[in-house]
Amino acid sequence: MSYVVLPEFHVTPEHRAAFLAAARADATASVALEEGCLQFDVIVDDTQSPIRVMFYEVYTDKAAFEAHLETPHLAPFREAPALCDEGAVSVFERATL
């Protein structure tokens, strides 16, 4: 089993570039530096306004996700909520087939 986190954000067009830069930096660092982060995708839907952005984050387990929340590379992204409205966060356990 792995732990999947799907947060959603709503971003206005004028904040798109700054928000996505912060999101992609966090995603890249998470995969590169966190042993427990298996995948971190940034998904963008530009067909609506505000722009809908979702993350697809996969961790080895809940503890790995909780460790992610304490990493130094997440700090710059913590400023990003000023650039968006935070939506729902869904959490799942993913069965490996």
Backbone as XML, in Angstrom:
<?xml version="1.0"?>
<chain id="A" units="angstrom">
  <residue number="1" name="MET">
    <atom name="N" x="0.841" y="-1.185" z="0.000"/>
    <atom name="CA" x="0.000" y="0.000" z="0.000"/>
    <atom name="C" x="0.880" y="1.240" z="0.000"/>
  </residue>
  <residue number="2" name="SER">
    <atom name="N" x="0.380" y="2.269" z="-0.622"/>
    <atom name="CA" x="1.028" y="3.574" z="-0.547"/>
    <atom name="C" x="-0.041" y="4.602" z="-0.206"/>
  </residue>
  <residue number="3" name="TYR">
    <atom name="N" x="0.408" y="5.792" z="0.148"/>
    <atom name="CA" x="-0.449" y="6.856" z="0.636"/>
    <atom name="C" x="-0.521" y="7.947" z="-0.428"/>
  </residue>
  <residue number="4" name="VAL">
    <atom name="N" x="-1.722" y="8.262" z="-0.901"/>
    <atom name="CA" x="-1.911" y="9.221" z="-1.985"/>
    <atom name="C" x="-2.640" y="10.460" z="-1.448"/>
  </residue>
  <residue number="5" name="VAL">
    <atom name="N" x="-2.095" y="11.623" z="-1.771"/>
    <atom name="CA" x="-2.681" y="12.893" z="-1.342"/>
    <atom name="C" x="-3.005" y="13.710" z="-2.589"/>
  </residue>
  <residue number="6" name="LEU">
    <atom name="N" x="-4.248" y="14.206" z="-2.667"/>
    <atom name="CA" x="-4.718" y="14.967" z="-3.829"/>
    <atom name="C" x="-5.270" y="16.325" z="-3.377"/>
  </residue>
  <residue number="7" name="PRO">
    <atom name="N" x="-4.401" y="17.302" z="-3.166"/>
    <atom name="CA" x="-4.911" y="18.634" z="-2.840"/>
    <atom name="C" x="-5.303" y="19.393" z="-4.106"/>
  </residue>
  <residue number="8" name="GLU">
    <atom name="N" x="-6.253" y="20.294" z="-3.971"/>
    <atom name="CA" x="-6.723" y="21.093" z="-5.099"/>
    <atom name="C" x="-6.617" y="22.571" z="-4.748"/>
  </residue>
  <residue number="9" name="PHE">
    <atom name="N" x="-6.257" y="23.370" z="-5.743"/>
    <atom name="CA" x="-6.099" y="24.809" z="-5.575"/>
    <atom name="C" x="-6.801" y="25.521" z="-6.726"/>
  </residue>
  <residue number="10" name="HIS">
    <atom name="N" x="-7.266" y="26.735" z="-6.477"/>
    <atom name="CA" x="-7.872" y="27.576" z="-7.513"/>
    <atom name="C" x="-7.029" y="28.842" z="-7.605"/>
  </residue>
  <residue number="11" name="VAL">
    <atom name="N" x="-6.488" y="29.082" z="-8.798"/>
    <atom name="CA" x="-5.493" y="30.135" z="-8.998"/>
    <atom name="C" x="-5.985" y="31.096" z="-10.078"/>
  </residue>
  <residue number="12" name="THR">
    <atom name="N" x="-5.909" y="32.386" z="-9.809"/>
    <atom name="CA" x="-6.292" y="33.370" z="-10.814"/>
    <atom name="C" x="-5.193" y="33.455" z="-11.872"/>
  </residue>
  <residue number="13" name="PRO">
    <atom name="N" x="-5.544" y="33.822" z="-13.085"/>
    <atom name="CA" x="-4.543" y="33.863" z="-14.161"/>
    <atom name="C" x="-3.311" y="34.716" z="-13.829"/>
  </residue>
  <residue number="14" name="GLU">
    <atom name="N" x="-3.491" y="35.811" z="-13.123"/>
    <atom name="CA" x="-2.340" y="36.659" z="-12.816"/>
    <atom name="C" x="-1.366" y="36.039" z="-11.810"/>
  </residue>
  <residue number="15" name="HIS">
    <atom name="N" x="-1.809" y="35.036" z="-11.072"/>
    <atom name="CA" x="-0.936" y="34.353" z="-10.119"/>
    <atom name="C" x="-0.442" y="32.995" z="-10.625"/>
  </residue>
  <residue number="16" name="ARG">
    <atom name="N" x="-0.873" y="32.620" z="-11.812"/>
    <atom name="CA" x="-0.554" y="31.297" z="-12.364"/>
    <atom name="C" x="0.944" y="31.009" z="-12.371"/>
  </residue>
  <residue number="17" name="ALA">
    <atom name="N" x="1.740" y="31.867" z="-12.956"/>
    <atom name="CA" x="3.179" y="31.609" z="-13.113"/>
    <atom name="C" x="3.870" y="31.454" z="-11.762"/>
  </residue>
  <residue number="18" name="ALA">
    <atom name="N" x="3.593" y="32.353" z="-10.828"/>
    <atom name="CA" x="4.248" y="32.293" z="-9.515"/>
    <atom name="C" x="3.815" y="31.044" z="-8.744"/>
  </residue>
  <residue number="19" name="PHE">
    <atom name="N" x="2.521" y="30.734" z="-8.791"/>
    <atom name="CA" x="2.028" y="29.559" z="-8.077"/>
    <atom name="C" x="2.641" y="28.284" z="-8.648"/>
  </residue>
  <residue number="20" name="LEU">
    <atom name="N" x="2.624" y="28.156" z="-9.972"/>
    <atom name="CA" x="3.165" y="26.941" z="-10.591"/>
    <atom name="C" x="4.672" y="26.817" z="-10.388"/>
  </residue>
  <residue number="21" name="ALA">
    <atom name="N" x="5.393" y="27.908" z="-10.363"/>
    <atom name="CA" x="6.828" y="27.845" z="-10.084"/>
    <atom name="C" x="7.078" y="27.293" z="-8.683"/>
  </residue>
  <residue number="22" name="ALA">
    <atom name="N" x="6.318" y="27.784" z="-7.712"/>
    <atom name="CA" x="6.463" y="27.285" z="-6.337"/>
    <atom name="C" x="6.048" y="25.820" z="-6.240"/>
  </residue>
  <residue number="23" name="ALA">
    <atom name="N" x="4.965" y="25.449" z="-6.907"/>
    <atom name="CA" x="4.474" y="24.070" z="-6.871"/>
    <atom name="C" x="5.474" y="23.112" z="-7.510"/>
  </residue>
  <residue number="24" name="ARG">
    <atom name="N" x="6.003" y="23.493" z="-8.660"/>
    <atom name="CA" x="6.945" y="22.612" z="-9.365"/>
    <atom name="C" x="8.261" y="22.490" z="-8.614"/>
  </residue>
  <residue number="25" name="ALA">
    <atom name="N" x="8.700" y="23.554" z="-7.967"/>
    <atom name="CA" x="9.928" y="23.480" z="-7.162"/>
    <atom name="C" x="9.737" y="22.510" z="-6.004"/>
  </residue>
  <residue number="26" name="ASP">
    <atom name="N" x="8.588" y="22.576" z="-5.352"/>
    <atom name="CA" x="8.301" y="21.653" z="-4.254"/>
    <atom name="C" x="8.216" y="20.223" z="-4.763"/>
  </residue>
  <residue number="27" name="ALA">
    <atom name="N" x="7.528" y="20.020" z="-5.874"/>
    <atom name="CA" x="7.386" y="18.671" z="-6.428"/>
    <atom name="C" x="8.743" y="18.076" z="-6.792"/>
  </residue>
  <residue number="28" name="THR">
    <atom name="N" x="9.578" y="18.860" z="-7.462"/>
    <atom name="CA" x="10.895" y="18.372" z="-7.881"/>
    <atom name="C" x="11.758" y="18.025" z="-6.682"/>
  </residue>
  <residue number="29" name="ALA">
    <atom name="N" x="11.789" y="18.911" z="-5.693"/>
    <atom name="CA" x="12.601" y="18.656" z="-4.495"/>
    <atom name="C" x="12.063" y="17.469" z="-3.702"/>
  </residue>
  <residue number="30" name="SER">
    <atom name="N" x="10.756" y="17.336" z="-3.641"/>
    <atom name="CA" x="10.166" y="16.231" z="-2.879"/>
    <atom name="C" x="10.589" y="14.885" z="-3.440"/>
  </residue>
  <residue number="31" name="VAL">
    <atom name="N" x="10.512" y="14.734" z="-4.755"/>
    <atom name="CA" x="10.891" y="13.462" z="-5.387"/>
    <atom name="C" x="12.395" y="13.231" z="-5.269"/>
  </residue>
  <residue number="32" name="ALA">
    <atom name="N" x="13.177" y="14.285" z="-5.417"/>
    <atom name="CA" x="14.641" y="14.142" z="-5.386"/>
    <atom name="C" x="15.194" y="13.916" z="-3.984"/>
  </residue>
  <residue number="33" name="LEU">
    <atom name="N" x="14.592" y="14.534" z="-2.981"/>
    <atom name="CA" x="15.195" y="14.555" z="-1.645"/>
    <atom name="C" x="14.501" y="13.688" z="-0.600"/>
  </residue>
  <residue number="34" name="GLU">
    <atom name="N" x="13.287" y="13.268" z="-0.877"/>
    <atom name="CA" x="12.537" y="12.491" z="0.113"/>
    <atom name="C" x="12.436" y="11.036" z="-0.323"/>
  </residue>
  <residue number="35" name="GLU">
    <atom name="N" x="13.038" y="10.180" z="0.434"/>
    <atom name="CA" x="12.999" y="8.749" z="0.113"/>
    <atom name="C" x="11.567" y="8.221" z="0.082"/>
  </residue>
  <residue number="36" name="GLY">
    <atom name="N" x="10.703" y="8.782" z="0.928"/>
    <atom name="CA" x="9.328" y="8.302" z="1.016"/>
    <atom name="C" x="8.380" y="8.899" z="-0.006"/>
  </residue>
  <residue number="37" name="CYS">
    <atom name="N" x="8.850" y="9.853" z="-0.822"/>
    <atom name="CA" x="8.001" y="10.451" z="-1.859"/>
    <atom name="C" x="8.252" y="9.714" z="-3.169"/>
  </residue>
  <residue number="38" name="LEU">
    <atom name="N" x="7.275" y="8.960" z="-3.606"/>
    <atom name="CA" x="7.418" y="8.130" z="-4.798"/>
    <atom name="C" x="7.045" y="8.856" z="-6.087"/>
  </residue>
  <residue number="39" name="GLN">
    <atom name="N" x="6.131" y="9.827" z="-5.978"/>
    <atom name="CA" x="5.648" y="10.544" z="-7.165"/>
    <atom name="C" x="5.013" y="11.845" z="-6.704"/>
  </residue>
  <residue number="40" name="PHE">
    <atom name="N" x="5.189" y="12.901" z="-7.501"/>
    <atom name="CA" x="4.576" y="14.193" z="-7.176"/>
    <atom name="C" x="4.340" y="14.911" z="-8.494"/>
  </residue>
  <residue number="41" name="ASP">
    <atom name="N" x="3.101" y="14.882" z="-8.975"/>
    <atom name="CA" x="2.733" y="15.517" z="-10.238"/>
    <atom name="C" x="1.914" y="16.767" z="-9.960"/>
  </residue>
  <residue number="42" name="VAL">
    <atom name="N" x="2.124" y="17.791" z="-10.776"/>
    <atom name="CA" x="1.340" y="19.017" z="-10.729"/>
    <atom name="C" x="0.452" y="19.006" z="-11.980"/>
  </residue>
  <residue number="43" name="ILE">
    <atom name="N" x="-0.861" y="19.029" z="-11.778"/>
    <atom name="CA" x="-1.826" y="18.911" z="-12.864"/>
    <atom name="C" x="-2.585" y="20.231" z="-12.984"/>
  </residue>
  <residue number="44" name="VAL">
    <atom name="N" x="-2.647" y="20.785" z="-14.190"/>
    <atom name="CA" x="-3.234" y="22.104" z="-14.402"/>
    <atom name="C" x="-4.394" y="22.019" z="-15.384"/>
  </residue>
  <residue number="45" name="ASP">
    <atom name="N" x="-5.526" y="22.607" z="-15.001"/>
    <atom name="CA" x="-6.683" y="22.730" z="-15.883"/>
    <atom name="C" x="-6.888" y="24.217" z="-16.165"/>
  </residue>
  <residue number="46" name="ASP">
    <atom name="N" x="-6.425" y="24.647" z="-17.341"/>
    <atom name="CA" x="-6.535" y="26.051" z="-17.757"/>
    <atom name="C" x="-7.858" y="26.359" z="-18.452"/>
  </residue>
  <residue number="47" name="THR">
    <atom name="N" x="-8.783" y="25.410" z="-18.489"/>
    <atom name="CA" x="-10.017" y="25.620" z="-19.243"/>
    <atom name="C" x="-11.058" y="26.414" z="-18.468"/>
  </residue>
  <residue number="48" name="GLN">
    <atom name="N" x="-10.781" y="26.697" z="-17.212"/>
    <atom name="CA" x="-11.734" y="27.450" z="-16.418"/>
    <atom name="C" x="-11.019" y="28.568" z="-15.675"/>
  </residue>
  <residue number="49" name="SER">
    <atom name="N" x="-11.776" y="29.506" z="-15.181"/>
    <atom name="CA" x="-11.205" y="30.583" z="-14.390"/>
    <atom name="C" x="-12.004" y="30.675" z="-13.097"/>
  </residue>
  <residue number="50" name="PRO">
    <atom name="N" x="-11.369" y="30.580" z="-11.954"/>
    <atom name="CA" x="-9.929" y="30.472" z="-11.791"/>
    <atom name="C" x="-9.390" y="29.130" z="-12.284"/>
  </residue>
  <residue number="51" name="ILE">
    <atom name="N" x="-8.110" y="29.112" z="-12.501"/>
    <atom name="CA" x="-7.421" y="27.907" z="-12.972"/>
    <atom name="C" x="-7.433" y="26.867" z="-11.850"/>
  </residue>
  <residue number="52" name="ARG">
    <atom name="N" x="-7.707" y="25.644" z="-12.221"/>
    <atom name="CA" x="-7.732" y="24.544" z="-11.243"/>
    <atom name="C" x="-6.399" y="23.814" z="-11.307"/>
  </residue>
  <residue number="53" name="VAL">
    <atom name="N" x="-5.754" y="23.680" z="-10.150"/>
    <atom name="CA" x="-4.480" y="22.970" z="-10.054"/>
    <atom name="C" x="-4.643" y="21.875" z="-9.013"/>
  </residue>
  <residue number="54" name="MET">
    <atom name="N" x="-4.206" y="20.682" z="-9.376"/>
    <atom name="CA" x="-4.222" y="19.566" z="-8.430"/>
    <atom name="C" x="-2.818" y="18.978" z="-8.349"/>
  </residue>
  <residue number="55" name="PHE">
    <atom name="N" x="-2.510" y="18.442" z="-7.193"/>
    <atom name="CA" x="-1.281" y="17.683" z="-7.021"/>
    <atom name="C" x="-1.673" y="16.211" z="-6.904"/>
  </residue>
  <residue number="56" name="TYR">
    <atom name="N" x="-0.842" y="15.350" z="-7.472"/>
    <atom name="CA" x="-0.976" y="13.905" z="-7.286"/>
    <atom name="C" x="0.301" y="13.480" z="-6.591"/>
  </residue>
  <residue number="57" name="GLU">
    <atom name="N" x="0.215" y="13.301" z="-5.272"/>
    <atom name="CA" x="1.382" y="12.985" z="-4.453"/>
    <atom name="C" x="1.267" y="11.549" z="-3.950"/>
  </residue>
  <residue number="58" name="VAL">
    <atom name="N" x="2.314" y="10.768" z="-4.129"/>
    <atom name="CA" x="2.314" y="9.383" z="-3.668"/>
    <atom name="C" x="3.501" y="9.195" z="-2.725"/>
  </residue>
  <residue number="59" name="TYR">
    <atom name="N" x="3.206" y="8.698" z="-1.538"/>
    <atom name="CA" x="4.214" y="8.451" z="-0.508"/>
    <atom name="C" x="4.177" y="6.985" z="-0.105"/>
  </residue>
  <residue number="60" name="THR">
    <atom name="N" x="5.256" y="6.522" z="0.459"/>
    <atom name="CA" x="5.299" y="5.125" z="0.884"/>
    <atom name="C" x="4.254" y="4.827" z="1.945"/>
  </residue>
  <residue number="61" name="ASP">
    <atom name="N" x="3.987" y="5.818" z="2.806"/>
    <atom name="CA" x="2.993" y="5.662" z="3.865"/>
    <atom name="C" x="2.660" y="7.029" z="4.457"/>
  </residue>
  <residue number="62" name="LYS">
    <atom name="N" x="1.743" y="7.053" z="5.403"/>
    <atom name="CA" x="1.321" y="8.313" z="6.015"/>
    <atom name="C" x="2.488" y="8.998" z="6.715"/>
  </residue>
  <residue number="63" name="ALA">
    <atom name="N" x="3.350" y="8.237" z="7.346"/>
    <atom name="CA" x="4.506" y="8.815" z="8.035"/>
    <atom name="C" x="5.417" y="9.560" z="7.058"/>
  </residue>
  <residue number="64" name="ALA">
    <atom name="N" x="5.572" y="9.044" z="5.850"/>
    <atom name="CA" x="6.397" y="9.721" z="4.840"/>
    <atom name="C" x="5.757" y="11.044" z="4.435"/>
  </residue>
  <residue number="65" name="PHE">
    <atom name="N" x="4.431" y="11.078" z="4.325"/>
    <atom name="CA" x="3.753" y="12.331" z="4.013"/>
    <atom name="C" x="3.921" y="13.325" z="5.157"/>
  </residue>
  <residue number="66" name="GLU">
    <atom name="N" x="3.770" y="12.859" z="6.378"/>
    <atom name="CA" x="3.932" y="13.741" z="7.528"/>
    <atom name="C" x="5.363" y="14.283" z="7.603"/>
  </residue>
  <residue number="67" name="ALA">
    <atom name="N" x="6.351" y="13.465" z="7.233"/>
    <atom name="CA" x="7.734" y="13.935" z="7.176"/>
    <atom name="C" x="7.884" y="14.998" z="6.090"/>
  </residue>
  <residue number="68" name="HIS">
    <atom name="N" x="7.196" y="14.820" z="4.965"/>
    <atom name="CA" x="7.220" y="15.807" z="3.876"/>
    <atom name="C" x="6.781" y="17.182" z="4.378"/>
  </residue>
  <residue number="69" name="LEU">
    <atom name="N" x="5.784" y="17.202" z="5.247"/>
    <atom name="CA" x="5.260" y="18.470" z="5.745"/>
    <atom name="C" x="6.273" y="19.236" z="6.587"/>
  </residue>
  <residue number="70" name="GLU">
    <atom name="N" x="7.328" y="18.561" z="7.023"/>
    <atom name="CA" x="8.351" y="19.187" z="7.865"/>
    <atom name="C" x="9.630" y="19.526" z="7.104"/>
  </residue>
  <residue number="71" name="THR">
    <atom name="N" x="9.682" y="19.275" z="5.808"/>
    <atom name="CA" x="10.915" y="19.480" z="5.049"/>
    <atom name="C" x="11.176" y="20.955" z="4.770"/>
  </residue>
  <residue number="72" name="PRO">
    <atom name="N" x="12.464" y="21.348" z="4.737"/>
    <atom name="CA" x="12.797" y="22.748" z="4.449"/>
    <atom name="C" x="12.370" y="23.202" z="3.056"/>
  </residue>
  <residue number="73" name="HIS">
    <atom name="N" x="12.394" y="22.296" z="2.079"/>
    <atom name="CA" x="12.035" y="22.717" z="0.722"/>
    <atom name="C" x="10.538" y="23.015" z="0.566"/>
  </residue>
  <residue number="74" name="LEU">
    <atom name="N" x="9.730" y="22.621" z="1.525"/>
    <atom name="CA" x="8.304" y="22.947" z="1.482"/>
    <atom name="C" x="8.049" y="24.387" z="1.919"/>
  </residue>
  <residue number="75" name="ALA">
    <atom name="N" x="8.968" y="24.965" z="2.675"/>
    <atom name="CA" x="8.770" y="26.313" z="3.223"/>
    <atom name="C" x="8.414" y="27.359" z="2.161"/>
  </residue>
  <residue number="76" name="PRO">
    <atom name="N" x="9.132" y="27.436" z="1.028"/>
    <atom name="CA" x="8.746" y="28.442" z="0.026"/>
    <atom name="C" x="7.325" y="28.228" z="-0.518"/>
  </residue>
  <residue number="77" name="PHE">
    <atom name="N" x="6.894" y="26.975" z="-0.637"/>
    <atom name="CA" x="5.536" y="26.725" z="-1.133"/>
    <atom name="C" x="4.489" y="27.176" z="-0.121"/>
  </residue>
  <residue number="78" name="ARG">
    <atom name="N" x="4.833" y="27.184" z="1.138"/>
    <atom name="CA" x="3.873" y="27.623" z="2.159"/>
    <atom name="C" x="3.447" y="29.080" z="1.950"/>
  </residue>
  <residue number="79" name="GLU">
    <atom name="N" x="4.214" y="29.843" z="1.178"/>
    <atom name="CA" x="3.836" y="31.210" z="0.823"/>
    <atom name="C" x="2.797" y="31.216" z="-0.307"/>
  </residue>
  <residue number="80" name="ALA">
    <atom name="N" x="2.716" y="30.136" z="-1.061"/>
    <atom name="CA" x="1.842" y="30.070" z="-2.237"/>
    <atom name="C" x="0.357" y="30.234" z="-1.931"/>
  </residue>
  <residue number="81" name="PRO">
    <atom name="N" x="-0.142" y="29.819" z="-0.762"/>
    <atom name="CA" x="-1.581" y="30.027" z="-0.524"/>
    <atom name="C" x="-2.019" y="31.484" z="-0.655"/>
  </residue>
  <residue number="82" name="ALA">
    <atom name="N" x="-1.103" y="32.417" z="-0.541"/>
    <atom name="CA" x="-1.458" y="33.816" z="-0.783"/>
    <atom name="C" x="-1.793" y="34.033" z="-2.258"/>
  </residue>
  <residue number="83" name="LEU">
    <atom name="N" x="-1.389" y="33.098" z="-3.104"/>
    <atom name="CA" x="-1.609" y="33.200" z="-4.544"/>
    <atom name="C" x="-2.847" y="32.435" z="-5.016"/>
  </residue>
  <residue number="84" name="CYS">
    <atom name="N" x="-3.551" y="31.785" z="-4.097"/>
    <atom name="CA" x="-4.645" y="30.909" z="-4.523"/>
    <atom name="C" x="-5.687" y="30.759" z="-3.431"/>
  </residue>
  <residue number="85" name="ASP">
    <atom name="N" x="-6.767" y="30.089" z="-3.790"/>
    <atom name="CA" x="-7.741" y="29.603" z="-2.811"/>
    <atom name="C" x="-7.520" y="28.103" z="-2.707"/>
  </residue>
  <residue number="86" name="GLU">
    <atom name="N" x="-7.380" y="27.624" z="-1.500"/>
    <atom name="CA" x="-7.176" y="26.189" z="-1.319"/>
    <atom name="C" x="-8.514" y="25.477" z="-1.375"/>
  </residue>
  <residue number="87" name="GLY">
    <atom name="N" x="-8.541" y="24.374" z="-2.110"/>
    <atom name="CA" x="-9.739" y="23.562" z="-2.219"/>
    <atom name="C" x="-9.641" y="22.352" z="-1.308"/>
  </residue>
  <residue number="88" name="ALA">
    <atom name="N" x="-10.364" y="21.349" z="-1.671"/>
    <atom name="CA" x="-10.401" y="20.116" z="-0.889"/>
    <atom name="C" x="-9.085" y="19.352" z="-0.994"/>
  </residue>
  <residue number="89" name="VAL">
    <atom name="N" x="-8.819" y="18.557" z="0.023"/>
    <atom name="CA" x="-7.683" y="17.632" z="0.008"/>
    <atom name="C" x="-8.250" y="16.233" z="0.216"/>
  </residue>
  <residue number="90" name="SER">
    <atom name="N" x="-8.008" y="15.366" z="-0.749"/>
    <atom name="CA" x="-8.447" y="13.977" z="-0.635"/>
    <atom name="C" x="-7.235" y="13.101" z="-0.347"/>
  </residue>
  <residue number="91" name="VAL">
    <atom name="N" x="-7.457" y="12.068" z="0.440"/>
    <atom name="CA" x="-6.391" y="11.142" z="0.816"/>
    <atom name="C" x="-6.884" y="9.728" z="0.572"/>
  </residue>
  <residue number="92" name="PHE">
    <atom name="N" x="-6.021" y="8.912" z="-0.028"/>
    <atom name="CA" x="-6.365" y="7.531" z="-0.343"/>
    <atom name="C" x="-5.204" y="6.612" z="-0.012"/>
  </residue>
  <residue number="93" name="GLU">
    <atom name="N" x="-5.511" y="5.361" z="0.215"/>
    <atom name="CA" x="-4.482" y="4.329" z="0.226"/>
    <atom name="C" x="-4.536" y="3.649" z="-1.130"/>
  </residue>
  <residue number="94" name="ARG">
    <atom name="N" x="-3.381" y="3.518" z="-1.753"/>
    <atom name="CA" x="-3.313" y="2.910" z="-3.080"/>
    <atom name="C" x="-2.812" y="1.482" z="-2.950"/>
  </residue>
  <residue number="95" name="ALA">
    <atom name="N" x="-3.588" y="0.569" z="-3.457"/>
    <atom name="CA" x="-3.182" y="-0.830" z="-3.448"/>
    <atom name="C" x="-2.268" y="-1.087" z="-4.632"/>
  </residue>
  <residue number="96" name="THR">
    <atom name="N" x="-1.177" y="-1.769" z="-4.384"/>
    <atom name="CA" x="-0.265" y="-2.134" z="-5.461"/>
    <atom name="C" x="-0.686" y="-3.494" z="-5.987"/>
  </residue>
  <residue number="97" name="LEU">
    <atom name="N" x="-0.934" y="-3.542" z="-7.275"/>
    <atom name="CA" x="-1.381" y="-4.801" z="-7.878"/>
    <atom name="C" x="-0.215" y="-5.559" z="-8.462"/>
  </residue>
</chain>
